Coordinates of N, CA and C and ligand atoms in Angstrom, one line a residue:
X294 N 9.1 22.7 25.8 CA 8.6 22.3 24.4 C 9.4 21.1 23.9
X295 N 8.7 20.0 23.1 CA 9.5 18.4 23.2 C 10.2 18.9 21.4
X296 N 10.9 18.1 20.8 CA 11.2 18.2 20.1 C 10.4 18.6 18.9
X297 N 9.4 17.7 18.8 CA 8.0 17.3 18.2 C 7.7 18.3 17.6
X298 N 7.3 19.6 19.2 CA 6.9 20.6 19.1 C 7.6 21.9 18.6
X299 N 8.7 21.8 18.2 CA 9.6 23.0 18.1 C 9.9 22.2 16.4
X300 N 9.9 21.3 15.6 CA 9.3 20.6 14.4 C 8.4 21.3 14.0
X301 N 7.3 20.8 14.4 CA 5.7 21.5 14.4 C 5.2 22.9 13.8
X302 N 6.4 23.9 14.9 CA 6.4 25.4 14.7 C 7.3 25.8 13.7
X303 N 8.3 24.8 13.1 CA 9.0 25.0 12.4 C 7.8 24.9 11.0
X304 N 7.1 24.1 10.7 CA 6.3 23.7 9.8 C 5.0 24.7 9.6
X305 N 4.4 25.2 11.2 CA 3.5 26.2 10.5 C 4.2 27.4 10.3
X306 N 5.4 27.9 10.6 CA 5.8 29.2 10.1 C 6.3 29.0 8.6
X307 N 6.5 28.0 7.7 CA 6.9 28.1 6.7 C 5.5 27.8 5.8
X308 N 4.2 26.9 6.6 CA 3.1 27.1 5.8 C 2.6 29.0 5.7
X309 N 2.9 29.6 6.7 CA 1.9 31.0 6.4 C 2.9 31.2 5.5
X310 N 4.2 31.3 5.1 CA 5.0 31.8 4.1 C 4.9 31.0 2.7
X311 N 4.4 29.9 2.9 CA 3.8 28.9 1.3 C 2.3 30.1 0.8
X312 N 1.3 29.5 2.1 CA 0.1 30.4 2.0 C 0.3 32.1 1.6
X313 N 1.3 32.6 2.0 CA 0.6 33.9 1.4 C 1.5 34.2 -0.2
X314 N 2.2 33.1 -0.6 CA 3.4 33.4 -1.4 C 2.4 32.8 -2.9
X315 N 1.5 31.7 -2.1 CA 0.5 31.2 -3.4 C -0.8 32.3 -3.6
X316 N -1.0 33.0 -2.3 CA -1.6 34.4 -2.4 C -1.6 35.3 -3.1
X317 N -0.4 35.3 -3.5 CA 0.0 36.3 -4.7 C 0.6 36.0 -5.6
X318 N 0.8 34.4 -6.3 CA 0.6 34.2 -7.2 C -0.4 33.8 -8.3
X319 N -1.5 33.5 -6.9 CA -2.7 33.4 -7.7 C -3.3 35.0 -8.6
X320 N -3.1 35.9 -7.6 CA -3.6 37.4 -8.0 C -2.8 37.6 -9.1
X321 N -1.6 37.3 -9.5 CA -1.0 37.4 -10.5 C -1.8 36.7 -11.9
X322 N -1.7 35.5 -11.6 CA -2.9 34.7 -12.3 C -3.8 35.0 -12.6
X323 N -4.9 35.8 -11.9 CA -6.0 35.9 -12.0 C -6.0 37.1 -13.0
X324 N -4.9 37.7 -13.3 CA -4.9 39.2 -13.8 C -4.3 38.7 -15.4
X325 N -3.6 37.5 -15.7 CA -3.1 37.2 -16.9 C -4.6 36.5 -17.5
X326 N -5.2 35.8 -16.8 CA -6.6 35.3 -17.0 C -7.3 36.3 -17.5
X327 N -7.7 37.1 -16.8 CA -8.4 38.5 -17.7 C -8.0 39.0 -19.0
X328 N -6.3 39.3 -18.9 CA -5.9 39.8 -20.0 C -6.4 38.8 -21.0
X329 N -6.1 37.4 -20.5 CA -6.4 36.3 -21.9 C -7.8 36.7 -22.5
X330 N -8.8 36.4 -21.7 CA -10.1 36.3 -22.0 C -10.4 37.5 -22.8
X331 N -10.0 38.6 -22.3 CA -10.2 39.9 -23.3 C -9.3 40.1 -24.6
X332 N -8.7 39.5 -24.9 CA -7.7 39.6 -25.6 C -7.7 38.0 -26.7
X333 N -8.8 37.0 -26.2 CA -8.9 36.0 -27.0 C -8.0 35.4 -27.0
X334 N -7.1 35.0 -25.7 CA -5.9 34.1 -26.1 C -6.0 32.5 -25.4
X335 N -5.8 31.7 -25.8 CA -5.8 30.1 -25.2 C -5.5 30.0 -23.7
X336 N -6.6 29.4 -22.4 CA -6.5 29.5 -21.6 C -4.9 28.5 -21.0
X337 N -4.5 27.2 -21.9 CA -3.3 26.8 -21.4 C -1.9 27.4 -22.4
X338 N -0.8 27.3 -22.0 CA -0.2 27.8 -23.2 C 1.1 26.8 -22.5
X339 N 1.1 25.8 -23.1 CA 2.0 24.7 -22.7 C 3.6 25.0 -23.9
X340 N 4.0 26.1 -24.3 CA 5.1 26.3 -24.2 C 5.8 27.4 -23.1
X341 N 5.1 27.9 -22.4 CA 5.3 28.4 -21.3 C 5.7 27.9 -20.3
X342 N 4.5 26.8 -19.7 CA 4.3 26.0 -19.0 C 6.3 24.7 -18.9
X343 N 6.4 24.7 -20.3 CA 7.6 23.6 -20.6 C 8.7 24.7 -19.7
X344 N 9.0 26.2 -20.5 CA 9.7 26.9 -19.4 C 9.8 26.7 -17.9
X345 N 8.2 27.1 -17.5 CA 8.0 27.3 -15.8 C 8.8 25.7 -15.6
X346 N 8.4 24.3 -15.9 CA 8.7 23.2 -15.5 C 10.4 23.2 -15.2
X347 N 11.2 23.3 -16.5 CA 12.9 23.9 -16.5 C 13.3 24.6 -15.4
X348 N 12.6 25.2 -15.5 CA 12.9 26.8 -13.8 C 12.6 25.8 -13.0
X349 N 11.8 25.2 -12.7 CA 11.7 24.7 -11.5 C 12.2 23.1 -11.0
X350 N 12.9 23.0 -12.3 CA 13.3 21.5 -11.7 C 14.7 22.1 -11.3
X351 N 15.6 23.4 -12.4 CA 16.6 23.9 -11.5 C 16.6 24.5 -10.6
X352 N 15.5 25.3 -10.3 CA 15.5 25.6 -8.4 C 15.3 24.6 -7.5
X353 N 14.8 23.0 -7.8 CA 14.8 22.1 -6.8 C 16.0 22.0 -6.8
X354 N 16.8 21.8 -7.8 CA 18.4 21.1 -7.4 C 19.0 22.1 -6.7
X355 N 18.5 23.8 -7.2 CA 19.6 24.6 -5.9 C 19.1 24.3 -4.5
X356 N 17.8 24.0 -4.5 CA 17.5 24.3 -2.7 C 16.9 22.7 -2.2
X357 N 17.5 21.7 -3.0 CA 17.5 20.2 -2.2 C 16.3 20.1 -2.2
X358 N 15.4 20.2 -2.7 CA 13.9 19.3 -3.0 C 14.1 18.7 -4.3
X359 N 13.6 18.0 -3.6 CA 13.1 16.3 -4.7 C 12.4 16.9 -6.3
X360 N 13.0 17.1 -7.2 CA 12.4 17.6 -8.3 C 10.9 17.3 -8.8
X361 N 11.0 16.0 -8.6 CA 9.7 15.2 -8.9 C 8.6 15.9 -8.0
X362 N 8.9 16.2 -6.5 CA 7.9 16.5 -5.4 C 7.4 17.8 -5.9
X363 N 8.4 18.8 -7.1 CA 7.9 20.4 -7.3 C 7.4 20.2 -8.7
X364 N 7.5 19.1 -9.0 CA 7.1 18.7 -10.3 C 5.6 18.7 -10.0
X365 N 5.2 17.8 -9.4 CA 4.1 17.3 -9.1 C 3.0 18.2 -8.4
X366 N 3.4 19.2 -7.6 CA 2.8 20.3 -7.1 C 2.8 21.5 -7.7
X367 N 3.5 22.0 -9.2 CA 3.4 22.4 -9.9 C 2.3 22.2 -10.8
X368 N 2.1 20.7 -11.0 CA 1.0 20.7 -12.2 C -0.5 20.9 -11.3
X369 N -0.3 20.7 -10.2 CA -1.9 20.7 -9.4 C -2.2 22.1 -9.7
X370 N -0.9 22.9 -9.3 CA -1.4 24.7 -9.8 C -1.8 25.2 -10.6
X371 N -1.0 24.7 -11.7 CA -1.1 25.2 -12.8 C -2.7 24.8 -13.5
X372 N -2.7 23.5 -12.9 CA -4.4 22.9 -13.6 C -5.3 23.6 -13.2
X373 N -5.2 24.3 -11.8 CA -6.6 24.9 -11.1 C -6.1 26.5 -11.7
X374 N -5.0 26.9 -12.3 CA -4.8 28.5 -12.8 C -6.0 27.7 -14.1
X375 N -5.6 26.9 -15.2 CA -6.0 26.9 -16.2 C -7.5 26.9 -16.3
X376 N -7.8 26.2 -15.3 CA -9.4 26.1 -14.8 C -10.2 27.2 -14.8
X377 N -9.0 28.0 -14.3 CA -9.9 29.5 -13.9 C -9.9 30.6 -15.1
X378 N -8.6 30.2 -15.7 CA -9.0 30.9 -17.0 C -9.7 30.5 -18.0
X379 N -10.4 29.4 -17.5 CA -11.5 28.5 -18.6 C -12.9 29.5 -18.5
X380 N -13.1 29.3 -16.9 CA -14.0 30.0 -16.5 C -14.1 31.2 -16.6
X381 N -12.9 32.3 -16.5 CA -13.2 33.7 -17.1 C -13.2 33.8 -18.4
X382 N -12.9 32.8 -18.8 CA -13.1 33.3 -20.7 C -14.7 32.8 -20.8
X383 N -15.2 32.0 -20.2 CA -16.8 31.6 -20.3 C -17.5 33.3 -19.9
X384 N -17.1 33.3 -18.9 CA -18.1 34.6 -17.9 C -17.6 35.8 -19.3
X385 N -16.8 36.1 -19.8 CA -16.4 36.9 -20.3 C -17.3 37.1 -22.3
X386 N -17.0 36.4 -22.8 CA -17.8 35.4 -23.7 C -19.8 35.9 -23.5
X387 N -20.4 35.6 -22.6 CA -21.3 35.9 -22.2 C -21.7 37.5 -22.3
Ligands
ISJ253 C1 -0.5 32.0 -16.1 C2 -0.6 31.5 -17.4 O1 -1.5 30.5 -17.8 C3 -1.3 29.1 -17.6 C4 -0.7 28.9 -16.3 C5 0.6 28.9 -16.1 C6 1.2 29.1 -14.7 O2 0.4 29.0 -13.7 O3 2.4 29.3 -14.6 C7 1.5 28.8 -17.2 C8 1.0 28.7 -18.4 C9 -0.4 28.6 -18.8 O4 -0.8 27.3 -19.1 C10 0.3 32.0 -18.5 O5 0.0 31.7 -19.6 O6 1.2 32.7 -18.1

């Protein structure tokens, strides 16, 4: 096995552990979504959101990622969670 290759496998064993770890955060999500929609609450709640960002620019500095890079992939998530609780408050609403 060339270097390349032992890189490689280093990279898909830490994707199945990204993939199942957003697995169950989505399910988490999905279930605050509900409570929102049933409960009439605002699908973003950007003083939360300011927390999550704090938490996670101090976990980049403990574990050496680029703050900005967990910055940035945080807001992708959080936009497609908000999306979805747009959507169950629509379906719900109905
Ligand atoms: C999950 C929530 O809904 C939204 C998504 C968030 C997230 O994915 O961390 C945080 C705040 C909200 O804008 C929540 O309010 O907790």
């Amino acid at each position: 096995m060339t270097k390349l290759d032992e890189l490689r496998n280093g990279i898909d064993e830490v994707d199945q552990k990204i993939i199942a770890l957003l697995a169950q955060r989505f399910q988490y999500t999905e279930e605050v979504g509900i409570y929102k929609a049933e409960n009439h609450l605002d699908s973003q709640d950007v003083s939360r959101e300011n927390q999550q960002f704090q938490k996670i620019a101090k976990l980049s500095a403990q574990y050496g990622l680029n703050p900005a890079y967990a910055s940035e992939i945080y807001r992708c998530i959080i936009d497609i969670v908000i999306s979805r609780h747009e959507e169950l408050l629509k379906s719900t609403c109905k």
